[in-house]
Coordinates of C-alpha atoms in Angstrom, one line a residue:
Chain A
X1 CA 59.9 -57.7 38.3
X2 CA 60.5 -54.3 36.2
X3 CA 57.5 -55.8 34.3
X4 CA 55.2 -55.9 37.8
X5 CA 56.0 -52.5 38.3
X6 CA 55.4 -50.8 35.2
X7 CA 51.6 -52.9 35.3
X8 CA 51.0 -51.2 39.0
X9 CA 52.1 -47.9 37.8
X10 CA 49.8 -48.0 35.1
X11 CA 47.0 -49.2 37.1
X12 CA 47.5 -47.1 40.1
X13 CA 47.4 -44.2 36.7
X14 CA 45.0 -45.1 35.1
X15 CA 42.6 -45.2 38.9
X16 CA 43.9 -41.5 39.5
X17 CA 42.5 -41.0 35.6
X18 CA 39.1 -42.8 35.7
X19 CA 38.8 -40.9 39.6
X20 CA 39.0 -37.1 37.8
X21 CA 39.1 -37.1 34.5
X22 CA 42.8 -35.3 34.7
X23 CA 46.2 -35.5 36.8
X24 CA 45.8 -32.9 37.9
X25 CA 44.9 -32.6 41.9
X26 CA 41.7 -31.0 43.0
X27 CA 41.1 -28.7 45.6
X28 CA 37.8 -30.9 46.6
X29 CA 38.2 -33.5 45.4
X30 CA 37.3 -35.4 48.5
X31 CA 33.4 -33.6 48.1
X32 CA 33.1 -35.7 44.5
X33 CA 34.6 -38.7 46.6
X34 CA 31.6 -38.9 48.6
X35 CA 29.5 -39.0 45.5
X36 CA 30.1 -41.8 45.5
X37 CA 29.4 -41.3 41.5
X38 CA 29.4 -43.9 39.0
X39 CA 30.0 -41.3 36.2
X40 CA 34.1 -39.7 35.2
X41 CA 33.8 -35.9 37.1
X42 CA 34.2 -33.6 36.3
X43 CA 33.8 -34.8 32.8
X44 CA 33.8 -32.5 29.3
X45 CA 36.6 -30.1 31.7
X46 CA 39.8 -29.1 29.7
X47 CA 42.2 -26.5 31.4
X48 CA 42.3 -23.1 30.2
X49 CA 45.4 -22.9 27.5
X50 CA 45.6 -18.7 27.9
X51 CA 43.6 -16.3 31.0
X52 CA 40.3 -16.8 31.0
X53 CA 37.4 -14.2 32.2
X54 CA 35.8 -15.3 34.9
X55 CA 33.0 -13.2 37.2
X56 CA 31.3 -14.7 40.2
X57 CA 28.6 -13.9 43.1
X58 CA 31.1 -13.1 46.3
X59 CA 30.3 -11.6 49.7
X60 CA 32.9 -9.0 51.0
X61 CA 35.7 -8.7 51.2
X62 CA 37.0 -11.6 49.0
X63 CA 38.8 -12.9 51.0
X64 CA 35.4 -13.9 52.8
X65 CA 35.4 -17.3 53.7
X66 CA 32.2 -18.3 51.9
X67 CA 33.9 -16.7 49.0
X68 CA 35.0 -19.7 46.0
X69 CA 33.6 -22.8 47.3
X70 CA 32.0 -25.4 45.0
X71 CA 28.2 -24.9 44.9
X72 CA 27.8 -28.8 47.1
X73 CA 29.9 -27.1 50.5
X74 CA 28.5 -22.8 49.8
X75 CA 24.7 -25.0 51.0
X76 CA 25.6 -26.3 53.3
X77 CA 27.6 -23.6 55.0
X78 CA 24.4 -20.5 53.5
X79 CA 22.1 -23.6 54.7
X80 CA 20.8 -23.5 51.2
X81 CA 18.2 -26.8 50.8
X82 CA 19.4 -28.6 47.6
X83 CA 17.9 -31.9 46.7
X84 CA 20.8 -34.1 46.8
X85 CA 18.8 -36.9 47.1
X86 CA 17.4 -36.7 43.9
X87 CA 19.6 -34.9 41.6
X88 CA 21.7 -37.9 38.9
X89 CA 25.5 -38.1 38.8
X90 CA 25.8 -35.6 36.2
X91 CA 24.0 -33.0 38.7
X92 CA 25.6 -34.4 41.7
X93 CA 29.1 -34.0 39.5
X94 CA 28.5 -29.9 38.7
X95 CA 27.8 -29.6 41.6
X96 CA 31.2 -29.9 43.5
X97 CA 32.1 -27.8 40.9
X98 CA 31.1 -23.3 41.2
X99 CA 30.2 -21.2 39.4
X100 CA 31.1 -18.6 36.8
X101 CA 30.4 -16.3 34.2
X102 CA 32.1 -15.0 31.2
X103 CA 30.8 -11.8 31.3
X104 CA 29.3 -9.1 33.5
X105 CA 26.8 -8.4 31.7
X106 CA 25.7 -12.2 32.1
X107 CA 26.1 -12.7 35.4
X108 CA 23.9 -8.9 36.0
X109 CA 21.0 -11.3 33.6
X110 CA 21.6 -14.6 35.9
X111 CA 20.9 -12.0 38.9
X112 CA 17.8 -10.7 37.0
X113 CA 15.8 -14.1 37.6
X114 CA 16.2 -14.2 40.6
X115 CA 13.6 -13.2 43.3
X116 CA 13.2 -10.9 45.4
X117 CA 13.7 -12.9 48.2
X118 CA 16.3 -14.8 47.3
X119 CA 18.4 -12.9 46.8
X120 CA 18.0 -11.3 50.1
X121 CA 18.4 -15.5 51.6
X122 CA 21.7 -15.8 49.0
X123 CA 23.1 -13.1 51.1
X124 CA 25.6 -12.1 48.1
X125 CA 26.3 -8.6 48.0
X126 CA 29.0 -8.5 45.7
X127 CA 30.0 -8.9 42.2
X128 CA 33.9 -10.8 41.7
X129 CA 36.0 -10.5 38.8
X130 CA 39.2 -12.0 37.8
X131 CA 40.4 -13.9 36.0
X132 CA 41.5 -17.9 35.6
X133 CA 44.6 -20.2 33.5
X134 CA 45.1 -23.7 34.2
X135 CA 47.6 -23.6 36.5
X136 CA 44.2 -22.7 38.4
X137 CA 42.0 -25.4 38.1
X138 CA 40.2 -26.8 34.9
X139 CA 37.1 -25.8 33.1
X140 CA 33.4 -26.4 31.7
X141 CA 32.7 -25.0 27.9
X142 CA 30.7 -21.8 29.0
X143 CA 27.0 -22.3 27.9
X144 CA 24.8 -20.1 26.5
X145 CA 24.6 -17.8 28.7
X146 CA 27.4 -17.1 29.1
X147 CA 28.0 -19.8 32.4
X148 CA 30.2 -22.5 33.1
X149 CA 32.0 -25.0 35.9
X150 CA 35.3 -24.7 37.1
X151 CA 36.9 -26.8 39.6
X152 CA 39.8 -25.5 41.5
X153 CA 43.0 -26.9 41.6
X154 CA 44.3 -27.3 45.1
X155 CA 47.4 -25.3 45.0
X156 CA 45.0 -22.5 43.7
X157 CA 44.5 -19.1 46.1
X158 CA 42.0 -17.3 44.2
X159 CA 41.5 -14.9 45.9
X160 CA 44.6 -13.8 45.0
X161 CA 43.6 -13.1 41.9
X162 CA 40.2 -11.4 41.5
X163 CA 38.3 -8.4 43.0
X164 CA 34.8 -6.7 43.8
X165 CA 34.6 -4.8 40.5
X166 CA 30.0 -3.6 41.6
X167 CA 27.5 -4.7 44.2
X168 CA 24.3 -6.1 43.7
Chain B
X1 CA 10.2 -17.9 54.5
X2 CA 7.2 -14.4 53.6
X3 CA 4.0 -15.4 56.1
X4 CA 2.1 -15.5 53.1
X5 CA -2.0 -14.6 53.7
X6 CA -3.7 -18.0 51.5
X7 CA -5.5 -21.1 52.2
X8 CA -4.2 -24.7 52.4
X9 CA -5.0 -27.5 50.4
X10 CA -4.5 -31.4 50.5
X11 CA -2.7 -31.0 46.7
X12 CA -2.1 -28.9 43.5
X13 CA -5.3 -29.4 42.0
X14 CA -3.5 -30.5 37.9
X15 CA -3.3 -34.8 37.3
X16 CA 0.2 -35.5 36.3
X17 CA 1.6 -32.9 35.7
X18 CA 5.3 -32.9 33.5
X19 CA 7.9 -30.9 33.0
X20 CA 7.4 -29.6 29.5
X21 CA 11.5 -27.8 29.9
X22 CA 13.7 -25.8 32.4
X23 CA 13.4 -21.9 31.6
X24 CA 15.8 -21.2 33.8
X25 CA 18.7 -21.8 35.5
X26 CA 21.0 -20.2 38.7
X27 CA 24.3 -22.0 39.7
X28 CA 23.3 -25.4 38.2
X29 CA 20.1 -25.7 39.8
X30 CA 16.5 -25.5 38.2
X31 CA 14.9 -22.4 38.9
X32 CA 12.2 -21.4 36.0
X33 CA 9.8 -24.2 34.6
X34 CA 7.1 -24.8 32.4
X35 CA 5.0 -27.4 33.2
X36 CA 1.1 -28.7 31.8
X37 CA -0.7 -31.1 33.0
X38 CA -2.8 -33.9 31.1
X39 CA -5.5 -31.5 30.2
X40 CA -2.5 -29.1 27.8
X41 CA -3.0 -26.9 31.1
X42 CA 0.1 -24.6 31.3
X43 CA 1.9 -23.6 34.1
X44 CA 4.8 -21.7 35.3
X45 CA 6.6 -22.8 38.6
X46 CA 9.5 -20.4 39.5
X47 CA 11.9 -20.8 42.9
X48 CA 10.1 -17.9 44.7
X49 CA 12.0 -18.5 49.2
X50 CA 13.6 -20.6 50.3
X51 CA 15.1 -21.2 54.0
X52 CA 17.1 -23.2 55.5
X53 CA 15.0 -26.7 55.7
X54 CA 12.3 -26.1 52.3
X55 CA 12.0 -24.7 49.0
X56 CA 9.6 -22.4 48.0
X57 CA 7.8 -22.6 44.3
X58 CA 5.3 -20.6 42.7
X59 CA 2.9 -21.9 40.7
X60 CA 1.2 -20.0 38.2
X61 CA -0.8 -21.2 35.4
X62 CA 0.4 -19.0 31.8
X63 CA -2.2 -19.1 28.6
X64 CA 0.5 -19.7 25.5
X65 CA -0.1 -15.9 24.0
X66 CA 1.9 -15.4 27.5
X67 CA 4.2 -17.7 27.4
X68 CA 4.8 -17.0 23.6
X69 CA 5.5 -14.0 25.2
X70 CA 7.5 -14.0 27.0
X71 CA 9.6 -16.6 24.4
X72 CA 9.8 -14.2 22.5
X73 CA 11.8 -12.2 24.5
X74 CA 9.0 -9.4 23.8
X75 CA 7.5 -9.7 28.3
X76 CA 9.6 -10.1 30.6
X77 CA 9.6 -13.4 33.6
X78 CA 7.9 -10.2 35.4
X79 CA 5.7 -8.9 33.2
X80 CA 4.1 -12.6 33.1
X81 CA 4.0 -12.9 36.9
X82 CA 2.2 -10.0 38.4
X83 CA -0.7 -11.0 35.7
X84 CA -1.4 -13.5 35.1
X85 CA -4.1 -16.0 33.4
X86 CA -5.3 -16.7 36.5
X87 CA -7.0 -15.9 39.2
X88 CA -5.1 -17.7 42.4
X89 CA -2.0 -20.0 42.9
X90 CA 0.0 -22.0 44.5
X91 CA 2.8 -21.7 46.5
X92 CA 4.3 -25.2 46.7
X93 CA 7.1 -25.4 49.7
X94 CA 9.2 -29.2 50.0
X95 CA 10.5 -30.1 52.9
X96 CA 14.0 -31.7 52.1
X97 CA 14.5 -32.6 55.4
X98 CA 11.2 -34.2 57.0
X99 CA 9.8 -34.4 51.8
X100 CA 6.3 -33.0 54.1
X101 CA 4.4 -30.6 50.9
X102 CA 2.6 -28.0 52.0
X103 CA 0.4 -27.0 49.0
X104 CA -0.8 -23.1 49.0
X105 CA -3.8 -21.4 47.2
X106 CA -3.1 -17.6 46.8
X107 CA -5.4 -15.0 45.2
X108 CA -2.7 -13.6 42.9
X109 CA -2.8 -10.0 43.4
X110 CA -1.1 -11.4 46.8
X111 CA 1.2 -12.9 45.0
X112 CA 4.2 -10.4 47.9
X113 CA 6.1 -8.0 45.0
X114 CA 9.8 -9.9 46.6
X115 CA 8.6 -13.4 45.1
X116 CA 9.4 -11.3 41.9
X117 CA 12.5 -10.8 39.8
X118 CA 13.9 -7.7 37.9
X119 CA 12.3 -5.6 35.2
X120 CA 14.9 -7.0 33.1
X121 CA 13.8 -10.8 33.2
X122 CA 13.8 -10.3 29.8
X123 CA 14.3 -14.3 27.6
X124 CA 17.0 -13.3 25.2
X125 CA 17.1 -16.4 22.7
X126 CA 14.2 -15.8 21.3
X127 CA 12.0 -20.1 20.2
X128 CA 13.4 -22.6 19.4
X129 CA 12.9 -25.5 17.6
X130 CA 10.8 -27.2 19.5
X131 CA 8.7 -24.2 20.8
X132 CA 8.2 -22.9 17.6
X133 CA 6.3 -25.8 17.1
X134 CA 4.3 -25.9 20.3
X135 CA 3.3 -22.7 20.5
X136 CA 3.1 -23.0 16.4
X137 CA -0.2 -21.1 15.7
X138 CA 0.9 -18.3 17.7
X139 CA 4.1 -18.2 16.0
X140 CA 2.2 -17.9 12.9
X141 CA 0.1 -14.7 14.5
X142 CA 2.8 -13.4 15.7
X143 CA 4.5 -13.4 12.5
X144 CA 1.4 -11.9 10.6
X145 CA 0.7 -9.2 12.8
X146 CA 4.8 -8.1 12.6
X147 CA 3.6 -8.1 8.9
X148 CA 0.6 -5.8 8.9
X149 CA -0.6 -3.1 7.9
X150 CA -3.2 -1.0 10.8
X151 CA -6.1 0.8 10.2
X152 CA -7.2 3.2 12.6
X153 CA -11.3 4.1 11.3
X154 CA -12.6 7.0 13.4
X155 CA -16.2 8.3 14.1
X156 CA -16.3 11.7 13.2
X157 CA -18.6 13.1 16.0
X158 CA -18.9 11.1 19.5
X159 CA -22.3 11.0 19.0
X160 CA -22.0 7.2 19.8
X161 CA -18.5 6.8 22.0
X162 CA -15.9 5.4 19.8
X163 CA -18.1 2.4 17.7
X164 CA -18.2 3.1 14.1
X165 CA -20.9 1.6 12.5
X166 CA -20.7 -1.6 10.2
X167 CA -21.2 0.2 7.3
X168 CA -17.9 2.3 7.7
X169 CA -16.6 -0.7 9.5
X170 CA -17.5 -2.9 5.8
X171 CA -16.5 -0.4 3.1
X172 CA -13.1 -0.1 4.9
X173 CA -12.3 -3.0 4.8
X174 CA -13.7 -4.0 1.3
X175 CA -12.0 -0.2 -0.1
X176 CA -8.2 -2.1 1.6
X177 CA -9.1 -5.3 0.1
X178 CA -10.0 -4.2 -2.9
X179 CA -6.4 -1.8 -3.1
X180 CA -4.1 -5.0 -1.8
X181 CA -5.8 -7.5 -4.3
X182 CA -4.8 -4.8 -6.8
X183 CA -1.2 -4.1 -6.1
X184 CA -0.8 -8.4 -6.0
X185 CA -2.8 -8.1 -10.0
X186 CA -0.3 -5.8 -11.2
X187 CA 2.9 -6.8 -9.8
X188 CA 2.3 -10.1 -10.5
X189 CA 1.0 -8.9 -14.4
X190 CA 3.9 -7.4 -14.5
X191 CA 6.1 -9.9 -13.5
X192 CA 4.4 -12.5 -15.9
X193 CA 4.1 -10.3 -18.4
X194 CA 7.9 -10.4 -19.1
X195 CA 7.7 -13.8 -19.4
X196 CA 4.4 -15.4 -20.9
X197 CA 2.3 -14.2 -23.5
X198 CA -0.6 -15.9 -23.2
X199 CA -2.7 -13.5 -21.9
X200 CA -4.9 -16.1 -20.8
X201 CA -3.1 -17.9 -18.8
X202 CA -1.3 -15.0 -16.9
X203 CA -4.7 -14.1 -16.1
X204 CA -5.1 -17.5 -14.7
X205 CA -2.4 -16.7 -12.7
X206 CA -3.2 -14.2 -11.7
X207 CA -6.6 -14.4 -10.2
X208 CA -4.9 -17.9 -8.2
X209 CA -3.2 -15.1 -6.8
X210 CA -5.3 -12.8 -6.0
X211 CA -7.3 -15.6 -3.4
X212 CA -3.8 -17.1 -2.6
X213 CA -2.9 -13.8 -0.8
X214 CA -6.6 -11.8 -0.6
X215 CA -5.2 -9.8 2.7
X216 CA -6.0 -11.5 6.1
X217 CA -7.2 -10.5 9.5
X218 CA -3.8 -10.2 12.2
X219 CA -5.7 -8.8 15.7
X220 CA -8.3 -5.5 16.0
X221 CA -8.8 -3.9 19.2
X222 CA -12.2 -2.5 21.7
X223 CA -11.7 1.0 21.1
X224 CA -13.7 2.2 17.4
X225 CA -12.9 0.5 14.9
X226 CA -8.4 -0.9 14.8
X227 CA -8.3 -3.7 12.3
X228 CA -4.6 -4.9 11.4
X229 CA -4.8 -6.1 8.1
X230 CA -1.9 -9.1 6.3
X231 CA -0.8 -10.6 3.2
X232 CA -0.7 -14.4 4.4
X233 CA 3.7 -14.9 2.9
X234 CA 3.9 -16.8 5.9
X235 CA 1.5 -20.1 4.1
X236 CA 3.3 -19.0 1.0
X237 CA 5.9 -20.8 -0.9
X238 CA 6.2 -21.1 -4.2
X239 CA 9.0 -23.1 -4.5
X240 CA 8.8 -24.0 -8.1
X241 CA 7.8 -20.9 -9.5
X242 CA 10.6 -17.9 -9.0
X243 CA 7.8 -15.2 -10.9
X244 CA 6.1 -15.9 -7.8
X245 CA 9.3 -16.3 -5.5
X246 CA 10.2 -12.8 -6.5
X247 CA 6.1 -11.1 -5.9
X248 CA 6.2 -12.9 -2.3
X249 CA 9.4 -11.4 -1.6
X250 CA 8.7 -7.9 -2.1
X251 CA 5.3 -7.5 -1.4
X252 CA 4.8 -6.4 1.7
X253 CA 7.6 -3.6 1.6
X254 CA 6.4 -2.7 -1.5
X255 CA 2.2 -1.8 -0.4
X256 CA 4.1 -0.5 1.6
X257 CA 5.8 1.7 0.1
X258 CA 4.0 2.6 -2.7
X259 CA 0.7 2.1 -1.8
X260 CA 0.6 3.9 1.7
X261 CA 3.7 5.1 3.0
X262 CA 2.5 8.5 1.0
X263 CA 2.1 11.4 1.4
X264 CA -2.3 11.5 -0.4
X265 CA -1.6 14.6 -0.6
X266 CA 1.4 16.1 -2.6
X267 CA 2.3 16.5 -6.3
X268 CA 5.5 15.3 -6.2
X269 CA 4.1 12.1 -4.7
X270 CA 1.4 11.0 -7.3
X271 CA 3.7 11.8 -10.6
X272 CA 5.9 9.0 -8.8
X273 CA 3.1 6.7 -8.9
X274 CA 2.5 8.0 -12.3
X275 CA 5.1 7.7 -13.4
X276 CA 5.7 3.7 -11.9
X277 CA 2.1 2.8 -12.3
X278 CA -0.2 3.3 -16.2
X279 CA -3.7 5.1 -15.2
X280 CA -5.5 1.1 -15.6
X281 CA -2.7 0.2 -12.6
X282 CA -3.5 3.0 -10.5
X283 CA -7.1 2.7 -10.5
X284 CA -6.7 -0.4 -9.8
X285 CA -4.3 -0.1 -6.5
X286 CA -5.1 3.8 -5.1
X287 CA -9.1 4.3 -6.2
X288 CA -10.6 2.0 -3.2
X289 CA -8.4 3.7 -0.9
X290 CA -9.0 7.4 -1.6
X291 CA -12.8 6.6 -2.0
X292 CA -12.2 5.9 1.7
X293 CA -10.6 9.0 2.1
X294 CA -13.0 10.8 0.9
X295 CA -16.0 9.6 3.3
X296 CA -17.5 12.0 5.7
X297 CA -18.2 9.0 7.5
X298 CA -14.6 8.8 8.9
X299 CA -11.5 9.8 10.0
X300 CA -8.7 7.2 9.1
X301 CA -5.3 6.6 10.6
X302 CA -2.8 4.6 8.3
X303 CA 0.7 2.5 10.4
X304 CA 2.2 -0.7 10.9
X305 CA 3.6 -2.5 13.0
X306 CA 6.5 -0.9 13.6
X307 CA 5.4 2.3 13.7
X308 CA 7.3 3.2 10.4
X309 CA 4.7 4.7 8.5
X310 CA 2.6 6.3 11.4
X311 CA -0.2 8.7 9.3
X312 CA -1.6 11.7 12.6
X313 CA -4.9 10.5 13.7
X314 CA -6.6 13.6 11.7
X315 CA -8.2 12.7 8.6
X316 CA -6.3 11.9 5.2
X317 CA -7.3 13.0 2.2
X318 CA -6.3 13.3 -1.2
X319 CA -5.7 16.5 -2.6
X320 CA -7.9 17.4 -6.1
X321 CA -4.3 18.4 -7.5
X322 CA -2.7 14.4 -6.4
X323 CA -6.5 12.8 -8.2
X324 CA -6.2 14.5 -11.0
X325 CA -3.0 13.0 -11.7
X326 CA -2.9 10.1 -10.7
X327 CA -7.1 9.4 -12.0
X328 CA -6.9 12.0 -15.3
X329 CA -9.9 12.3 -16.4
X330 CA -11.0 10.6 -20.4
X331 CA -11.2 11.6 -23.2
X332 CA -14.1 12.3 -25.0
X333 CA -13.2 8.9 -27.7
X334 CA -12.3 7.3 -24.6
X335 CA -15.5 7.3 -23.0
X336 CA -17.0 6.5 -26.1
X337 CA -14.7 2.8 -26.2
X338 CA -15.3 2.6 -22.4
X339 CA -19.2 2.6 -22.8
X340 CA -19.2 0.5 -26.2
X341 CA -16.9 -2.6 -24.2
X342 CA -18.6 -1.8 -20.7
X343 CA -20.4 -4.9 -20.0
X344 CA -23.4 -4.7 -17.3
X345 CA -25.3 -8.1 -15.5
X346 CA -29.1 -8.4 -14.3
X347 CA -30.4 -9.5 -12.8
X348 CA -34.4 -8.9 -14.0
X349 CA -38.1 -10.5 -12.5
X350 CA -41.0 -10.8 -15.1
X351 CA -43.8 -12.1 -14.8
X352 CA -45.0 -14.5 -17.2
X353 CA -48.3 -16.5 -17.2
X354 CA -47.9 -20.5 -17.3
X355 CA -47.2 -23.1 -19.8
X356 CA -45.0 -19.1 -21.5
X357 CA -41.8 -19.6 -22.2
X358 CA -39.4 -17.0 -21.8
X359 CA -37.6 -18.2 -25.3
X360 CA -40.0 -18.0 -27.4
X361 CA -42.0 -14.1 -26.0
X362 CA -41.3 -11.1 -27.8
X363 CA -38.7 -8.6 -26.4
X364 CA -42.1 -5.8 -26.4
X365 CA -44.2 -9.0 -24.0
X366 CA -40.8 -9.4 -21.9
X367 CA -40.5 -5.7 -21.1
X368 CA -43.9 -4.5 -20.5
X369 CA -43.7 -7.2 -17.7
X370 CA -40.6 -6.3 -16.2
X371 CA -41.4 -6.2 -12.9
X372 CA -38.1 -5.7 -11.3
X373 CA -34.0 -5.2 -12.3
X374 CA -31.5 -4.6 -10.3
X375 CA -27.3 -3.8 -11.2
X376 CA -25.3 -7.1 -10.4
X377 CA -21.6 -7.6 -10.2
X378 CA -21.5 -11.5 -10.7
X379 CA -24.0 -14.2 -10.1
X380 CA -24.8 -17.6 -10.4
X381 CA -24.2 -18.9 -13.8
X382 CA -24.7 -22.4 -15.5
X383 CA -23.5 -24.6 -18.5
X384 CA -26.4 -27.4 -19.5
X385 CA -24.6 -30.8 -20.7
X386 CA -23.3 -32.2 -23.1
X387 CA -20.1 -29.8 -23.1
X388 CA -18.8 -29.1 -27.2
X389 CA -16.5 -27.8 -28.8
X390 CA -15.6 -27.9 -32.3
X391 CA -16.5 -31.6 -33.1
X392 CA -15.8 -33.2 -29.2
X393 CA -18.2 -33.7 -26.8
X394 CA -19.0 -34.9 -22.7
X395 CA -22.2 -35.9 -21.4
X396 CA -22.1 -33.9 -17.8
X397 CA -24.0 -35.1 -14.8
X398 CA -25.3 -31.9 -14.2
X399 CA -24.7 -28.2 -14.8
X400 CA -21.7 -26.7 -14.9
X401 CA -21.2 -24.1 -12.3
X402 CA -19.7 -20.7 -12.7
X403 CA -19.6 -17.6 -11.2
X404 CA -20.2 -14.8 -13.1
X405 CA -18.8 -11.7 -13.4
X406 CA -18.4 -8.2 -15.0
X407 CA -15.4 -6.7 -13.8
X408 CA -14.1 -2.9 -13.8
X409 CA -13.2 -2.8 -16.7
X410 CA -16.7 -4.3 -18.4
X411 CA -15.2 -7.8 -19.1
X412 CA -17.0 -10.3 -18.2
X413 CA -15.0 -13.3 -16.3
X414 CA -16.8 -17.2 -15.8
X415 CA -14.4 -19.2 -12.7
X416 CA -14.7 -21.8 -11.0
X417 CA -12.8 -22.2 -7.9
X418 CA -11.8 -24.9 -7.4
X419 CA -12.2 -26.6 -10.1
X420 CA -9.4 -23.9 -12.0
X421 CA -11.5 -22.8 -15.1
X422 CA -10.9 -18.8 -15.1
X423 CA -11.5 -17.1 -17.8
X424 CA -12.1 -13.8 -19.5
X425 CA -13.1 -11.7 -22.3
X426 CA -15.9 -8.2 -23.7
X427 CA -18.2 -11.0 -25.5
X428 CA -19.4 -13.6 -23.1
X429 CA -19.4 -16.4 -26.3
X430 CA -15.9 -16.2 -26.7
X431 CA -15.6 -16.4 -22.8
X432 CA -18.0 -19.4 -22.3
X433 CA -15.8 -21.1 -25.2
X434 CA -13.0 -20.7 -24.0
X435 CA -14.2 -21.9 -21.2
X436 CA -15.3 -25.0 -22.6
X437 CA -12.3 -25.4 -24.3
X438 CA -10.4 -24.9 -20.8
X439 CA -13.4 -27.6 -18.8
X440 CA -11.9 -30.5 -21.8
X441 CA -8.3 -30.3 -20.9
X442 CA -9.0 -30.7 -17.4
X443 CA -10.9 -34.1 -18.4
X444 CA -9.0 -34.8 -20.4
X445 CA -4.9 -34.7 -18.3
X446 CA -7.8 -36.8 -15.4
X447 CA -8.5 -40.0 -17.2
X448 CA -5.2 -39.5 -17.9
X449 CA -3.1 -38.9 -15.0
X450 CA -6.3 -39.3 -11.5
X451 CA -3.8 -39.8 -9.5
X452 CA -2.2 -36.0 -10.0
X453 CA -5.4 -34.7 -9.2
X454 CA -5.9 -33.2 -5.8
X455 CA -8.6 -34.9 -3.6
X456 CA -11.0 -31.9 -3.5
X457 CA -11.2 -31.2 -7.5
X458 CA -10.7 -34.9 -8.1
X459 CA -15.0 -35.2 -6.4
X460 CA -15.9 -31.7 -7.6
X461 CA -15.3 -32.9 -11.0
X462 CA -17.1 -36.3 -10.0
X463 CA -20.0 -34.9 -9.6
X464 CA -19.4 -33.6 -13.4
X465 CA -18.5 -36.9 -14.9

């Protein structure tokens, strides 16, 4: 009986790991599950050992309901069209995370490339700044433009860790 | 979405559009794409607008030059989209709910300002390996322009507007070329002579280098006559010759610092030059330029692409005191030696009766029948078959062709560029003997190992043997 119990626990752990590639429960795991992806998601992520700088496009006030939503939910609530039907599994997985930047310069540079019309369409009003760590979730490796995806843990409250620092 | 004036069309007029790369993304979605159609027309697609059902993309053709300028960070995305290469652009609306796609043709000048990014929309990552190859031609030209010296020539009066005569423009190009080639040959000679004693071999190498590194025109401008002249070290990779490598690495800045970025009115600068270069070296390098400055027909200004040298647009004139230090007048003995040494070439036309052989006619008869003579710098020259040296002989199919020149010092030079044969000296017979010896060595090398010869040289040699 002990042997079967051990096997069952191992199987459950395996399913958890396979489903999320991690042991940390994620706040928006259901969005990942909805896509029924045939890849590990999120993949190539890690729990930061120390505080990491994070900058994000935001709305005022900091506890606005649209702040800190993963891209897939933000697209829905803000009515931003995205072709999820033809998107690859990898892209869908990325959209289940939220976008952070490593520096103020990096996030401003991104904003420079958006058309004036789309800036108005997005309705972002501010840049928020905070420091996140392993308790808050999992992050992908920042790319050369200073952007990284972040998957919030189910116990995190990012509104307490961020402040609005600049208007857009 | 914004209401934009245009004409609805069935589809984009580009066949088999493929995405070459995603140039920019925003929060995980692509917002700038580089595409190409089957005719190799390049386009940029930019996410310009959206509403709750549809996304609107702006499609604009882009020249390779514009693409290059964008990718090296010289122009922003806003500048590229504001000054497109075509009068027309396209707005493509994709409705994700109905899958409908509508395409609108618009005049480029009617593109709403709201569809443009910020002024600061510069690409900062530079050219990656893929684009270095894709835009190879522009990459080369850009690098060449970065190394260029800029010569601007204005006419002293505005009788013909801002134009200069073709003769004056040609004189400037010739003078600059002579000066640069002179600098290359001086620097190369000084480097080679530290290692090798064979002057003939050194001169042969120098001649090849002068041809190889002869300046290129990298750019011209419409107003007045402005020409960007560059020494192409980009395609010059002398991996096996450390002397040429050293020459390559110092040439661009060397010419700028030693020759262009000096005060042609300063005796101090003249003394520095006089210490650095021997009289004949100074003549080769500086005399061609000073002749241009002395001309009353033009106003010259000199700069470089980084505007590090800026000789204002005023007449650059070399002061007499400057010239006296650089080119001290010769002594009587030097003049006599030069007269004795210097050779000249003339083209002459005689009138002879049919049957008269020029070799058998005496000098007086020839001079009595001289119709025309003109001093020339170079002329075609042939060595007839057989080519003989000491006891060896080669019968050739046709006369061996050369260019015969007399250089500034009055030395004869015989040169066949394709076969890489070069000899010089004050005695034409000695020069001919030397060139025949080189030809023999060449034929022996070919007969021993023809595979080592490049196809052009091989083909040329086979015309003779």
